[in-house]
CSV table of C-alpha atoms and ligand atoms in Angstrom, one decimal:
chain,number,residue,atom,x,y,z
A,166,MET,CA,4.8,-16.6,-4.7
A,167,ILE,CA,3.4,-13.8,-6.8
A,168,LYS,CA,-0.2,-13.2,-5.7
A,169,ASP,CA,-3.1,-11.3,-7.4
A,170,ILE,CA,-3.6,-7.8,-6.0
A,171,LEU,CA,-7.2,-7.0,-5.1
A,172,ILE,CA,-8.5,-4.0,-7.1
A,173,TYR,CA,-10.8,-1.2,-5.7
A,174,PRO,CA,-13.6,-1.5,-4.9
A,175,ASN,CA,-13.1,-5.2,-3.9
A,176,PRO,CA,-15.0,-5.4,-0.4
A,177,ILE,CA,-12.1,-7.3,1.1
A,178,LEU,CA,-10.1,-4.1,1.0
A,179,ARG,CA,-12.6,-2.6,3.4
A,180,GLN,CA,-11.8,-5.3,6.1
A,181,LYS,CA,-10.0,-4.3,9.2
A,182,SER,CA,-6.7,-6.2,9.5
A,183,LYS,CA,-6.2,-8.4,12.6
A,184,PRO,CA,-3.1,-8.2,14.7
A,185,VAL,CA,-0.4,-10.9,14.1
A,186,GLU,CA,0.1,-13.1,17.0
A,187,GLU,CA,2.3,-15.9,15.7
A,188,PHE,CA,5.7,-14.9,14.2
A,189,ASP,CA,6.0,-18.2,12.5
A,190,ASP,CA,6.5,-19.8,9.0
A,191,VAL,CA,3.1,-18.8,7.9
A,192,LEU,CA,3.9,-15.1,8.6
A,193,HIS,CA,7.3,-15.4,6.9
A,194,GLN,CA,5.7,-16.9,3.8
A,195,LEU,CA,3.2,-14.1,3.7
A,196,LEU,CA,5.9,-11.5,3.9
A,197,ASP,CA,8.0,-13.2,1.2
A,198,ASP,CA,4.8,-13.4,-1.0
A,199,LEU,CA,4.2,-9.7,-0.4
A,200,SER,CA,7.7,-8.7,-1.4
A,201,GLU,CA,7.6,-10.9,-4.6
A,202,THR,CA,4.3,-9.6,-5.5
A,203,MET,CA,5.3,-5.9,-4.9
A,204,GLU,CA,8.5,-6.5,-6.9
A,205,HIS,CA,6.5,-8.0,-9.7
A,206,TYR,CA,4.0,-5.2,-9.9
A,207,GLY,CA,6.5,-2.4,-9.3
A,208,GLY,CA,5.1,-0.9,-6.1
A,209,VAL,CA,6.7,1.0,-3.3
A,210,GLY,CA,4.5,-0.4,-0.6
A,211,LEU,CA,2.0,-3.3,-0.2
A,212,ALA,CA,-0.3,-4.3,2.6
A,213,SER,CA,-1.2,-7.9,3.4
A,214,VAL,CA,-5.0,-7.2,2.9
A,215,GLN,CA,-4.2,-6.2,-0.7
A,216,ILE,CA,-3.4,-9.8,-1.5
A,217,GLY,CA,-6.5,-10.9,0.4
A,218,VAL,CA,-5.0,-11.6,3.8
A,219,PRO,CA,-6.3,-9.1,6.4
A,220,LYS,CA,-3.5,-9.3,8.8
A,221,ALA,CA,-1.7,-6.3,10.3
A,222,ALA,CA,1.4,-6.5,8.1
A,223,PHE,CA,2.8,-4.4,5.2
A,224,ILE,CA,6.1,-3.9,3.4
A,225,ILE,CA,7.7,-0.7,2.1
A,226,ASN,CA,10.6,-0.3,-0.2
A,227,ILE,CA,11.3,3.4,-1.2
A,228,PRO,CA,13.3,3.7,-4.4
A,229,VAL,CA,16.7,5.4,-4.4
A,230,LYS,CA,18.6,7.2,-7.2
A,231,ASP,CA,21.3,5.4,-9.0
A,232,GLU,CA,24.3,7.1,-10.7
A,233,ASN,CA,22.1,8.1,-13.7
A,234,ASP,CA,19.5,9.6,-11.5
A,235,GLU,CA,17.1,6.8,-12.2
A,236,ASP,CA,14.9,5.3,-9.5
A,237,ILE,CA,16.0,1.9,-8.4
A,238,ILE,CA,14.8,-0.5,-5.7
A,239,LYS,CA,17.4,-2.0,-3.5
A,240,LYS,CA,16.5,-5.3,-1.7
A,241,GLU,CA,18.3,-4.2,1.5
A,242,ASN,CA,16.0,-1.2,1.9
A,243,LEU,CA,12.9,-3.3,2.3
A,244,ILE,CA,11.2,-2.9,5.6
A,245,GLU,CA,8.7,-5.4,6.9
A,246,VAL,CA,6.2,-4.0,9.4
A,247,ILE,CA,4.0,-6.0,11.6
A,248,ASN,CA,1.4,-4.7,14.1
A,249,PRO,CA,2.2,-1.0,13.4
A,250,GLN,CA,1.2,1.8,15.8
A,251,ILE,CA,1.4,5.4,15.1
A,252,ILE,CA,2.4,7.1,18.3
A,253,SER,CA,2.5,10.7,17.0
A,254,GLN,CA,2.3,12.7,13.8
A,255,ASP,CA,3.7,16.1,13.1
A,256,GLY,CA,3.8,18.7,10.3
A,257,GLU,CA,2.3,18.6,6.9
A,258,GLN,CA,3.3,17.6,3.4
A,259,VAL,CA,1.5,17.1,0.1
A,260,PHE,CA,2.6,14.1,-1.9
A,261,SER,CA,1.5,12.6,-5.2
A,262,GLU,CA,0.3,9.1,-4.3
A,263,GLY,CA,-0.8,5.9,-6.2
A,264,CYS,CA,-1.8,2.5,-5.1
A,265,LEU,CA,-1.4,-1.0,-6.6
A,266,SER,CA,-5.1,-1.5,-5.8
A,267,VAL,CA,-6.1,1.5,-7.8
A,268,PRO,CA,-3.9,1.1,-10.9
A,269,GLY,CA,-3.3,4.0,-13.2
A,270,TYR,CA,-4.6,6.6,-10.8
A,271,THR,CA,-2.5,9.1,-8.8
A,272,THR,CA,-3.5,12.2,-6.8
A,273,GLU,CA,-2.1,14.6,-4.3
A,274,ILE,CA,-2.8,13.8,-0.7
A,275,LYS,CA,-2.0,15.9,2.4
A,276,ARG,CA,-0.5,13.9,5.3
A,277,ALA,CA,1.9,14.4,8.3
A,278,LYS,CA,5.5,15.1,7.6
A,279,THR,CA,7.0,13.2,10.4
A,280,ILE,CA,5.7,10.2,12.3
A,281,GLN,CA,6.8,8.4,15.5
A,282,VAL,CA,6.0,4.7,15.2
A,283,LYS,CA,6.2,1.3,17.0
A,284,TYR,CA,6.0,-2.0,15.2
A,285,GLN,CA,7.4,-5.5,15.1
A,286,ASP,CA,9.7,-7.2,12.7
A,287,ARG,CA,9.1,-10.7,11.3
A,288,TYR,CA,10.6,-12.3,14.4
A,289,GLY,CA,8.5,-10.3,16.8
A,290,ASN,CA,11.1,-7.9,17.9
A,291,HIS,CA,9.7,-4.5,19.0
A,292,ILE,CA,11.0,-1.5,17.1
A,293,SER,CA,10.5,2.2,17.8
A,294,LYS,CA,11.3,4.7,15.0
A,295,LYS,CA,10.8,8.1,13.6
A,296,PHE,CA,10.2,8.5,9.8
A,297,TYR,CA,9.8,11.5,7.6
A,298,GLY,CA,9.1,12.5,4.0
A,299,TYR,CA,8.2,9.8,1.5
A,300,MET,CA,8.6,7.1,4.1
A,301,ALA,CA,6.1,8.8,6.4
A,302,VAL,CA,3.7,9.1,3.5
A,303,ALA,CA,4.1,5.4,2.6
A,304,TRP,CA,3.6,4.3,6.2
A,305,LEU,CA,0.4,6.4,6.6
A,306,HIS,CA,-0.9,5.1,3.3
A,307,GLU,CA,-0.2,1.4,4.4
A,308,CYS,CA,-1.7,1.9,7.8
A,309,GLU,CA,-4.9,3.1,6.1
A,310,HIS,CA,-5.1,-0.2,4.3
A,311,LEU,CA,-4.9,-2.0,7.6
A,312,SER,CA,-7.9,0.0,8.9
A,313,GLY,CA,-9.8,-0.9,5.8
A,314,ARG,CA,-9.4,2.5,4.1
A,315,ILE,CA,-8.1,3.4,0.6
A,316,PHE,CA,-6.3,6.6,-0.1
A,317,VAL,CA,-9.0,8.0,-2.4
A,318,GLU,CA,-11.2,8.3,0.7
A,319,ASN,CA,-9.0,11.3,1.6
A,320,LEU,CA,-10.2,13.2,-1.4
A,321,ASN,CA,-12.8,16.0,-1.0
A,322,PHE,CA,-16.4,15.4,-2.1
A,323,THR,CA,-16.0,16.8,-5.6
A,324,ASP,CA,-12.7,15.1,-6.4
A,325,ARG,CA,-14.0,11.8,-5.0
A,326,LYS,CA,-17.1,12.0,-7.2
A,327,LYS,CA,-14.9,12.7,-10.3
A,328,PHE,CA,-12.7,9.8,-9.4
A,329,GLU,CA,-15.6,7.3,-8.9
A,330,LYS,CA,-17.1,8.4,-12.3
A,331,ASN,CA,-13.8,8.0,-14.2
A,332,TRP,CA,-13.0,4.7,-12.4
A,333,LYS,CA,-16.4,3.1,-13.4
A,334,LYS,CA,-15.8,4.3,-17.0
A,335,LYS,CA,-12.3,2.9,-17.1
A,336,LYS,CA,-13.6,-0.4,-15.7
A,337,LYS,CA,-16.3,-0.7,-18.4
A,338,LYS,CA,-13.9,0.1,-21.1
A,339,LYS,CA,-11.5,-2.5,-19.8
A,340,LYS,CA,-14.3,-5.1,-19.7
A,341,ASN,CA,-15.3,-4.3,-23.3
A,342,GLU,CA,-11.8,-4.7,-24.5
A,343,GLU,CA,-11.4,-8.0,-22.7
A,344,ASN,CA,-14.6,-9.3,-24.3
A,345,LYS,CA,-13.6,-8.1,-27.8
A,346,ASN,CA,-12.9,-11.3,-29.6
A,347,LYS,CA,-14.7,-13.7,-27.4
A,348,ILE,CA,-17.3,-15.4,-29.7
B,659,LIG,CO1,-2.1,1.2,-1.4
């Protein structure tokens, strides 16, 4: 089912996600909802807390290029991550990031280039892997969601202030537009 995505600064987004203990139908439904929702809104990653369920789970699907050099999402590239742990991080990269909870905003964020991780799949199997590049960025972004953080918290003081000011302005403008013809 397609769910609503919580928008910054919804306080639920600040909640720390709890570890998943049962790898049951409830979890599988949650993961299916996440992937339907992400597909609907056109994201690359989505954490469970973003649909209002603070459980340590997220999904990522990095686009690939088709024969016309267009970005496409392939269902088979979807990864489902439960109870992630970042074992080590290495290197540095700057990537332009956005977030479905902060629609219409992108900014460059500096993160590790490679990460060594442990996680579980939807059946509870333990997986150990190394990721780099875009995938490492997406992983670190989603792990931040699970600790109740949003990527704009990585901005320096001045950029953060600028973001908050513009975000408020944008929200006000949207509200005015919504109320336009309501008599
Ligand atoms: Co996000």
